[in-house]
Coordinates of C-alpha atoms in Angstrom, one line a residue:
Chain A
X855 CA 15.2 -6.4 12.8
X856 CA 16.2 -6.3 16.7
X857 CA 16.2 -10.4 18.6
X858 CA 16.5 -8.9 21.9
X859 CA 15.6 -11.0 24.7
X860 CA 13.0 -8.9 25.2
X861 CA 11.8 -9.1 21.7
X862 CA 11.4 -12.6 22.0
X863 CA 9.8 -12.6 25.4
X864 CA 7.2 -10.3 24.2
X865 CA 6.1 -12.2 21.4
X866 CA 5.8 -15.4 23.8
X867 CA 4.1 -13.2 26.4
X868 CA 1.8 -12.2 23.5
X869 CA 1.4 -15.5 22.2
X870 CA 1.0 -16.9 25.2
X871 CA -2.2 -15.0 25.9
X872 CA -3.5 -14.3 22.5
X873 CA -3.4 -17.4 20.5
X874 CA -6.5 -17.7 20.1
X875 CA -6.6 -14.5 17.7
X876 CA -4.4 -16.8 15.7
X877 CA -6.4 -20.1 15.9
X878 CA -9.8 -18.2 15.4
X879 CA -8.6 -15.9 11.9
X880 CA -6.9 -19.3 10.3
X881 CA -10.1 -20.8 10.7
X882 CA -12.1 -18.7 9.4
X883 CA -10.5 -17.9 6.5
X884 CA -9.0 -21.7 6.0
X885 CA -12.0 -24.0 6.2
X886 CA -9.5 -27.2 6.0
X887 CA -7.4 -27.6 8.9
X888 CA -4.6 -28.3 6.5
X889 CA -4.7 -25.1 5.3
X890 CA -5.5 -23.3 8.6
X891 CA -2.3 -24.7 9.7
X892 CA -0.3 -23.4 7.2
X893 CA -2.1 -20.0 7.8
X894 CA -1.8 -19.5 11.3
X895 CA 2.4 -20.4 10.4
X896 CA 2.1 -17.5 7.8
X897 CA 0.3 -15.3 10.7
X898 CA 2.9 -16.1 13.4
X899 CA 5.7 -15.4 11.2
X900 CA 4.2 -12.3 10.2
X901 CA 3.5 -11.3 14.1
X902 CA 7.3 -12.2 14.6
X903 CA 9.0 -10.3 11.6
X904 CA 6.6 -6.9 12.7
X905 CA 7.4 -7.2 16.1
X906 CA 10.3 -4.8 15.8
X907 CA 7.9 -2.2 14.4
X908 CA 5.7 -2.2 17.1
X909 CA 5.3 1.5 18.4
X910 CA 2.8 0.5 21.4
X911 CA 0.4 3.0 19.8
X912 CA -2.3 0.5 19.6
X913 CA -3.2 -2.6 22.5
X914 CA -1.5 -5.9 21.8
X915 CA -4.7 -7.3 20.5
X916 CA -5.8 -4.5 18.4
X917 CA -2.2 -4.6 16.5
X918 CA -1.7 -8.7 16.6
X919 CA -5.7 -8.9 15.0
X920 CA -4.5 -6.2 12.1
X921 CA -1.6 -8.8 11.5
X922 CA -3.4 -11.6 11.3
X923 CA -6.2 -10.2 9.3
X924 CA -3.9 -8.4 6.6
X925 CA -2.1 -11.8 6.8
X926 CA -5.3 -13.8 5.9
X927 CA -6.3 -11.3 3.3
X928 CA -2.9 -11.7 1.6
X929 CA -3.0 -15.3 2.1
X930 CA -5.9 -16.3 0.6
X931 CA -5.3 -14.3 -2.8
X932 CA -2.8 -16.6 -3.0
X933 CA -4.4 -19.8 -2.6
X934 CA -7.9 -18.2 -4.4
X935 CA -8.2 -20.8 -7.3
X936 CA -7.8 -23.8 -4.7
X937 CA -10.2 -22.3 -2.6
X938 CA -13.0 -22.0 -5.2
X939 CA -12.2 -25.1 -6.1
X940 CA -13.2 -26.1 -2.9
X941 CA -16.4 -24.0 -2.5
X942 CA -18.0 -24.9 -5.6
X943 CA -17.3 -28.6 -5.1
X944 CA -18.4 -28.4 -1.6
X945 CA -21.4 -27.2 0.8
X946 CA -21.2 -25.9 3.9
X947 CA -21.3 -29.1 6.1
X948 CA -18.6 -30.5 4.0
X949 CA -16.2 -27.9 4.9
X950 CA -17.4 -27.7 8.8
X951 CA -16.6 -31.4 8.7
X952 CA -13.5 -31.3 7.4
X953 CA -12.4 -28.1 10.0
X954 CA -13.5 -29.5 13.1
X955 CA -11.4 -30.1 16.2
X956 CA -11.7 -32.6 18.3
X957 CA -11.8 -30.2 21.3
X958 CA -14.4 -28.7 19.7
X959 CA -17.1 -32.0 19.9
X960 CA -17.4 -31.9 23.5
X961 CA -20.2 -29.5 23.5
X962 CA -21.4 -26.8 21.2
X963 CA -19.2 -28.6 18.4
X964 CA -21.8 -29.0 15.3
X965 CA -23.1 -25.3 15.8
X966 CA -19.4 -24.0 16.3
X967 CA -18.6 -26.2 12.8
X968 CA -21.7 -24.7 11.2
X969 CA -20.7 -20.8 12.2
X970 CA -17.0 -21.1 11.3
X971 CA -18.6 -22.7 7.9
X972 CA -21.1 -19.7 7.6
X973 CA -18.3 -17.0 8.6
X974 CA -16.2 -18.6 5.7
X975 CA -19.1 -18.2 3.2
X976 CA -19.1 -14.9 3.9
X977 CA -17.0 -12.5 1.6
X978 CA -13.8 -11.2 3.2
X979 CA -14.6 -8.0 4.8
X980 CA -17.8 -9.4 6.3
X981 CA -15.6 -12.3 7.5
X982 CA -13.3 -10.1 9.3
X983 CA -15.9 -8.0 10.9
X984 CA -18.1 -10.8 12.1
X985 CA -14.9 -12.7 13.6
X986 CA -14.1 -9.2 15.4
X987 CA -18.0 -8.4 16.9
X988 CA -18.0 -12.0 17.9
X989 CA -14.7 -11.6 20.1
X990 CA -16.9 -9.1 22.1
X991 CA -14.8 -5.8 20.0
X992 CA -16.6 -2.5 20.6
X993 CA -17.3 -0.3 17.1
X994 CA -14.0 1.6 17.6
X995 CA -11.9 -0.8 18.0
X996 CA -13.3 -2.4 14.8
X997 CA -12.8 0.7 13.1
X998 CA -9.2 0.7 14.7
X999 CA -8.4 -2.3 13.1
X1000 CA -10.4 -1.9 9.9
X1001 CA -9.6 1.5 9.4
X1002 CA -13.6 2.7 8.5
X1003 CA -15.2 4.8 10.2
X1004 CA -17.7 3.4 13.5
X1005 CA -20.7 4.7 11.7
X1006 CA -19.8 2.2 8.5
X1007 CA -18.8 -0.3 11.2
X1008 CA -22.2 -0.5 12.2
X1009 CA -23.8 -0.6 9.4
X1010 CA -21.6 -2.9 7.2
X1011 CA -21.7 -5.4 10.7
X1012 CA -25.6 -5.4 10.5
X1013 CA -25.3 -6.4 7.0
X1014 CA -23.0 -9.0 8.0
X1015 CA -24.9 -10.4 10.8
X1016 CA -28.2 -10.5 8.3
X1017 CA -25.9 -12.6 6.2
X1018 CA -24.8 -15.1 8.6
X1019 CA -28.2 -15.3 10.4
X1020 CA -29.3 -16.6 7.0
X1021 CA -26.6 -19.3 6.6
X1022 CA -26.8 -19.9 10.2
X1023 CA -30.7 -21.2 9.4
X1024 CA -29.7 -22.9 6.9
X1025 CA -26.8 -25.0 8.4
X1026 CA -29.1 -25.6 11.3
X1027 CA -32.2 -26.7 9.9
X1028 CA -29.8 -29.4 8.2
X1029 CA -28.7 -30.0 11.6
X1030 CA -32.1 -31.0 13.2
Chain B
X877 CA -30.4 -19.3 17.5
X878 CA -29.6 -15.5 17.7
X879 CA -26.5 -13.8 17.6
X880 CA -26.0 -13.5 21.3
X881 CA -26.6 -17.6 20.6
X882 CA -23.4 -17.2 18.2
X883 CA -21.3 -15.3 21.0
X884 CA -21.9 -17.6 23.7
X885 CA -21.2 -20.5 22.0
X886 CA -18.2 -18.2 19.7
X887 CA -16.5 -17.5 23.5
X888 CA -16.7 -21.2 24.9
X889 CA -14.8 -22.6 22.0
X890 CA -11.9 -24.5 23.2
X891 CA -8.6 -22.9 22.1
X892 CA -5.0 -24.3 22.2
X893 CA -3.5 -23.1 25.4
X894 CA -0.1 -20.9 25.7
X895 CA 2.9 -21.6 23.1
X896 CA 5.4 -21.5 25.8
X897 CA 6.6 -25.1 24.7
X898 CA 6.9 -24.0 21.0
X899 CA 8.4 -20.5 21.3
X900 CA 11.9 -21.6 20.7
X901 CA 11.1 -23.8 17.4
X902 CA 8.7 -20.9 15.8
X903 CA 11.7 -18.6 16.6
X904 CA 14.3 -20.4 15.0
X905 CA 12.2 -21.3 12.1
X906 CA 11.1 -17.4 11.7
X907 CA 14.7 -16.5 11.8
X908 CA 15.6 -19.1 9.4
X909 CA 13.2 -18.0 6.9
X910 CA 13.5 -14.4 7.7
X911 CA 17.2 -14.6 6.7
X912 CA 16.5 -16.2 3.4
X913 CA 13.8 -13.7 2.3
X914 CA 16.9 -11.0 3.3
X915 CA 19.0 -12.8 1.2
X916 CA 17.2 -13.2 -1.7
X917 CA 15.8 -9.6 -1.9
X918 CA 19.7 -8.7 -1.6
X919 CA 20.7 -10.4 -4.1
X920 CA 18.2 -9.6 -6.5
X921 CA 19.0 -5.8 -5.7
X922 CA 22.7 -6.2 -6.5
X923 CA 21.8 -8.4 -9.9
X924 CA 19.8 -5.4 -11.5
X925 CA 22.0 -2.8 -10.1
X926 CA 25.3 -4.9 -11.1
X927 CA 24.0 -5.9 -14.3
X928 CA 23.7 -2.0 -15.0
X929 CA 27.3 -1.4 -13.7
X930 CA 28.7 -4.5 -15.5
X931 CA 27.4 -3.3 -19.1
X932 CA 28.8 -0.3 -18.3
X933 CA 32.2 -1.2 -17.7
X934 CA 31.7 -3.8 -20.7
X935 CA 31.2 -0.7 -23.1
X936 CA 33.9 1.2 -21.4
X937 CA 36.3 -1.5 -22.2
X938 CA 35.2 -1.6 -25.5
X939 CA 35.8 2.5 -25.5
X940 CA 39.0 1.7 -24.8
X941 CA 39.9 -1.1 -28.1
X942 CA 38.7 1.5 -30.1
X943 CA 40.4 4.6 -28.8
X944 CA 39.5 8.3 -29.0
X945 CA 37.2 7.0 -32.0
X946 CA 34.8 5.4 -30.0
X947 CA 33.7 8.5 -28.0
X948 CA 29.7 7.9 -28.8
X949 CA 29.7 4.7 -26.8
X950 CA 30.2 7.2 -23.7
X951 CA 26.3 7.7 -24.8
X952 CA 25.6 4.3 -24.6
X953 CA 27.4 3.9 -21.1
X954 CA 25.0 6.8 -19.6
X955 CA 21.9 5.1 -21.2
X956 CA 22.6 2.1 -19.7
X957 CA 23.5 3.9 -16.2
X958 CA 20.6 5.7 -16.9
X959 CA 18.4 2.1 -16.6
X960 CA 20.6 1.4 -13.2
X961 CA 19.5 4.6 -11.5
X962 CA 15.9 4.0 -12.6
X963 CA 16.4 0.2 -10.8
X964 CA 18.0 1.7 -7.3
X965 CA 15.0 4.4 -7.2
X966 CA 12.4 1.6 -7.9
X967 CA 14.2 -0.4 -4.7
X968 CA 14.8 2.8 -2.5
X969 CA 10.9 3.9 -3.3
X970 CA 10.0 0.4 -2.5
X971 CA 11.7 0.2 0.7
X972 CA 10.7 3.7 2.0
X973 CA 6.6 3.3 1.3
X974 CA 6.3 -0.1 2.4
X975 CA 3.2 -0.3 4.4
X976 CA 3.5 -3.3 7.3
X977 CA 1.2 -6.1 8.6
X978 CA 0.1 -4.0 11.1
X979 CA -1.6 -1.4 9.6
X980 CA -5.3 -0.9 9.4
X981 CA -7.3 -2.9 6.7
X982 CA -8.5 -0.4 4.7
X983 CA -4.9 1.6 4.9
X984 CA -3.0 -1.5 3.6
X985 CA -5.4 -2.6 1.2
X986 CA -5.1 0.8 -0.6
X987 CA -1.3 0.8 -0.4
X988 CA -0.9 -2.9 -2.0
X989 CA -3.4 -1.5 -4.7
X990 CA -1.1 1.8 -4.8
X991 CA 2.2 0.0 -5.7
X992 CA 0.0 -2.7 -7.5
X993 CA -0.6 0.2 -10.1
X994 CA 3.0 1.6 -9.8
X995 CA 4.2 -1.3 -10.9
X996 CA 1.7 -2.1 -13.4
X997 CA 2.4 1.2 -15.2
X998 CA 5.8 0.3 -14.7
X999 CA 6.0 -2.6 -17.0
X1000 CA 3.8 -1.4 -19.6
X1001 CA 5.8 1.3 -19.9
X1002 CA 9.3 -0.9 -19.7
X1003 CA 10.3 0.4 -23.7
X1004 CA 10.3 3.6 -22.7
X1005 CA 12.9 3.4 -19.3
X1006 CA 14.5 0.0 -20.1
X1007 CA 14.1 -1.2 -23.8
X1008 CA 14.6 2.2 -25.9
X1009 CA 17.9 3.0 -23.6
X1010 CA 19.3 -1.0 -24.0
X1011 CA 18.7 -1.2 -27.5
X1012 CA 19.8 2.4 -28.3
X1013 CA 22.9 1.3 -26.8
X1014 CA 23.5 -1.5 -28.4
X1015 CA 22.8 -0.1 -31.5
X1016 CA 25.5 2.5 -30.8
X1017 CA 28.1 0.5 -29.7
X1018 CA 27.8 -1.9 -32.7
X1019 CA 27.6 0.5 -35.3
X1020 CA 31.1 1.9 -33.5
X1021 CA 32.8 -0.9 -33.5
X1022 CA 31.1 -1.7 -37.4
X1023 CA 32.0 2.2 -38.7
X1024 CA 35.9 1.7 -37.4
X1025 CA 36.3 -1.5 -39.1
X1026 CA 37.8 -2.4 -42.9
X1027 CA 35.4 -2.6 -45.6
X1028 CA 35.6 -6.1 -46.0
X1029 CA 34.8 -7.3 -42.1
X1030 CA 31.8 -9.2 -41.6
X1031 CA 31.2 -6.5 -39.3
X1032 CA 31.3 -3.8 -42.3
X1033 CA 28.6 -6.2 -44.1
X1034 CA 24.6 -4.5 -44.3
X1035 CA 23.0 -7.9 -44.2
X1036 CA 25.4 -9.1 -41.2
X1037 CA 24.2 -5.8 -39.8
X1038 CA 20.2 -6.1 -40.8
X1039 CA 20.5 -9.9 -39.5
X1040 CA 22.2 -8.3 -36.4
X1041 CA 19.7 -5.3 -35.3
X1042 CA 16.9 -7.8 -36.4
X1043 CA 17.8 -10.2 -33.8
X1044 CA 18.3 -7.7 -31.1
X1045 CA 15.1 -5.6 -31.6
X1046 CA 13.3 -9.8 -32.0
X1047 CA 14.9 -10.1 -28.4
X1048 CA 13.5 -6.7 -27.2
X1049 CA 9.7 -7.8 -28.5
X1050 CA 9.9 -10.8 -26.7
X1051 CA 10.7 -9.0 -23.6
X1052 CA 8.4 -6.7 -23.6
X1053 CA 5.9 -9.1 -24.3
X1054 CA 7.0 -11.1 -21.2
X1055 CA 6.2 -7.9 -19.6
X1056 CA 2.8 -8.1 -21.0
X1057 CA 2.1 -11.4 -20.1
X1058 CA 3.3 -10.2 -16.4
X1059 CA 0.7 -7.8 -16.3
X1060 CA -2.3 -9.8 -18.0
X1061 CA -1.4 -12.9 -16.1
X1062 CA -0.4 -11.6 -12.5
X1063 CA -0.8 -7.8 -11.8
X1064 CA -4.4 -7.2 -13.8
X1065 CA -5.9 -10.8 -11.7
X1066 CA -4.7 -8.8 -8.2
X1067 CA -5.4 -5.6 -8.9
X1068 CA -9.2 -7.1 -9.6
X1069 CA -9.2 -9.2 -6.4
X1070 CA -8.0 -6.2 -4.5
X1071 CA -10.1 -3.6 -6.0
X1072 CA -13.0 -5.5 -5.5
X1073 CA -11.9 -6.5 -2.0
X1074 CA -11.7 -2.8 -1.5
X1075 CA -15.4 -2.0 -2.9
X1076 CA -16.8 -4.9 -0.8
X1077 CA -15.1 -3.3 2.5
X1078 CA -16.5 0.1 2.0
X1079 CA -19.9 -0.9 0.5
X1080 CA -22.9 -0.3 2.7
X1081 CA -25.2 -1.7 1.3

């Protein structure tokens, strides 16, 4: 793998202006921050080591969510049995307490706690797909990144979002 | 709360601002680790392909002690060749289908299930490509050395022998069954995950 200078000053340029693609996957797919920590290490490291195969056919964000995504997927198949451990033994405003940031508290905290919670109750695919139409990604650039077609795009995200309005009312009514 | 709700609220999260500060400690750690991995996959690729090339040699030295009369371990050389070559494919076919991080979801979810399977069948099937050719060797190369020997060496002696080819085939059953356990314990559990991770991404319903 090439360390060019301008290898590394891509990846901080990318970094740099796409961290949040990092922060937002680990979080979803880690509820504790523990965890989410070690993830987003995982995703960086994967972001760094497939730098070098980069072809530019795809935008930086399209290719660095792919990474992150196929990161998380692998991830947590690795760290399945603590993670049910954790979902049995918790509900979901256990987990958004124990992910929240402090940054987060200023404002719109609880609710962002309680969706983060509700995406990671969700199973995987619908995880990833939510996280993507919630970053504002248009159908083909899902479909970029998931590899389906727009037309099952659409229709697996509208099952999705049915899903997570239901935890959403839920977590909410707890809330009030 | 609707989803537009969700998207507001979604894009005003507060976020970690740019990694300038950090880029230089991620590198070096990534680089650090990075090397390691390199390392450890090469030596594990020169293990199984030396291991191969070291029997080899072993039996060809033993060739040797027993002069033009041990021609048939030149059988048992190629067998055990035979198991090296079927190692350096496995690696090359590794390293030339290897799907990266960046490929779509569905694309990389059906190549980890592809070589999941590959190497699934590869293990169950480990008496036929690693087993039968080891212990056909050894077999060989012991009853050369046995058949060349006086009548009264231990190595002449039926229940020596028995007691021998015993032990060896006990040692083959308990690596195969290692290989079973491999696959019940580790392979079968992914392949599940993955397969229905692959049913829940293109269900519709």
């Amino acid at each position: 793998m090439s360390t060019t200078p301008d290898h590394v000053a891509r990846f901080q340029s990318w970094l740099e202006e796409h961290r949040g693609i990092v922060v937002k996957v680990a979080r979803s797919f880690a509820p504790v921050s523990a965890d989410a920590a070690d993830l987003q290490q995982e995703m960086l490291l994967q972001l760094w080591t497939s730098l070098a195969s980069y072809a530019g056919q795809a935008k930086p964000s399209t290719w660095i969510y792919r990474v992150c995504l196929n990161t998380a997927l692998t991830w947590r198949r690795g760290t399945a049995r603590r993670e049910n451990r954790l979902e049995r033994g918790a509900d979901l405003e256990a987990i958004a307490a124990g992910a929240g940031s402090p940054a987060d508290h200023a404002g719109d905290g609880e609710v962002l706690d309680q969706l983060y919670a509700a995406i990671h109750a969700l199973p995987m695919f619908d995880r990833a797909l939510v996280l993507l139409a919630l970053d504002g990604l248009a159908y083909r650039e899902i479909a970029e990144i998931t590899g389906l077609t727009e037309n099952h795009v659409g229709v697996s995200l509208t099952r999705a979002r049915k899903r997570l309005a239901e935890l959403m009312k839920g977590a909410i009514d707890e809330l009030e | 709360m609707n989803w537009n709700d969700y998207e507001a609220i979604w894009k005003r999260q507060a976020l970690p601002a740019g990694a300038a500060a950090d880029v230089t400690e991620l590198r070096h750690s990534f680089e650090t680790k990075r090397r390691k991995l390199a390392a450890t996959l090469l030596v594990r690729d020169w293990v199984e392909a030396s291991a191969g090339l070291l029997g080899a040699i072993a039996f060809a030295f033993i060739w040797w002690l027993q002069g033009k009369s041990g021609w048939p371990i030149a059988g048992a050389i190629l067998l055990i060749l035979g198991v090296t070559a079927v190692f350096i494919r496995e690696r090359i076919r590794a390293h030339r289908l290897r799907l990266g991080a960046d490929a779509p979801l569905l694309a990389k979810l059906d190549a980890d299930l592809a070589e999941l399977h590959h190497q699934r069948r590869l293990l169950l099937s480990v008496w036929k490509w690693y087993l039968a050719p080891c212990g056909a060797a050894i077999v060989i190369v012991s009853l050369t050395i046995s058949l060349h020997r006086p009548a009264w060496d231990l190595a002449r002696d039926g229940r020596f022998l028995g007691v021998y080819f015993a032990c060896t085939a006990g040692m083959m059953w308990v690596v195969w069954l290692l290989n079973r356990q491999a696959v019940r314990k580790q392979l079968d559990p992914r392949v599940e995950e993955l397969e229905k991770l692959r049913r829940d991404l293109l269900s519709t319903s």
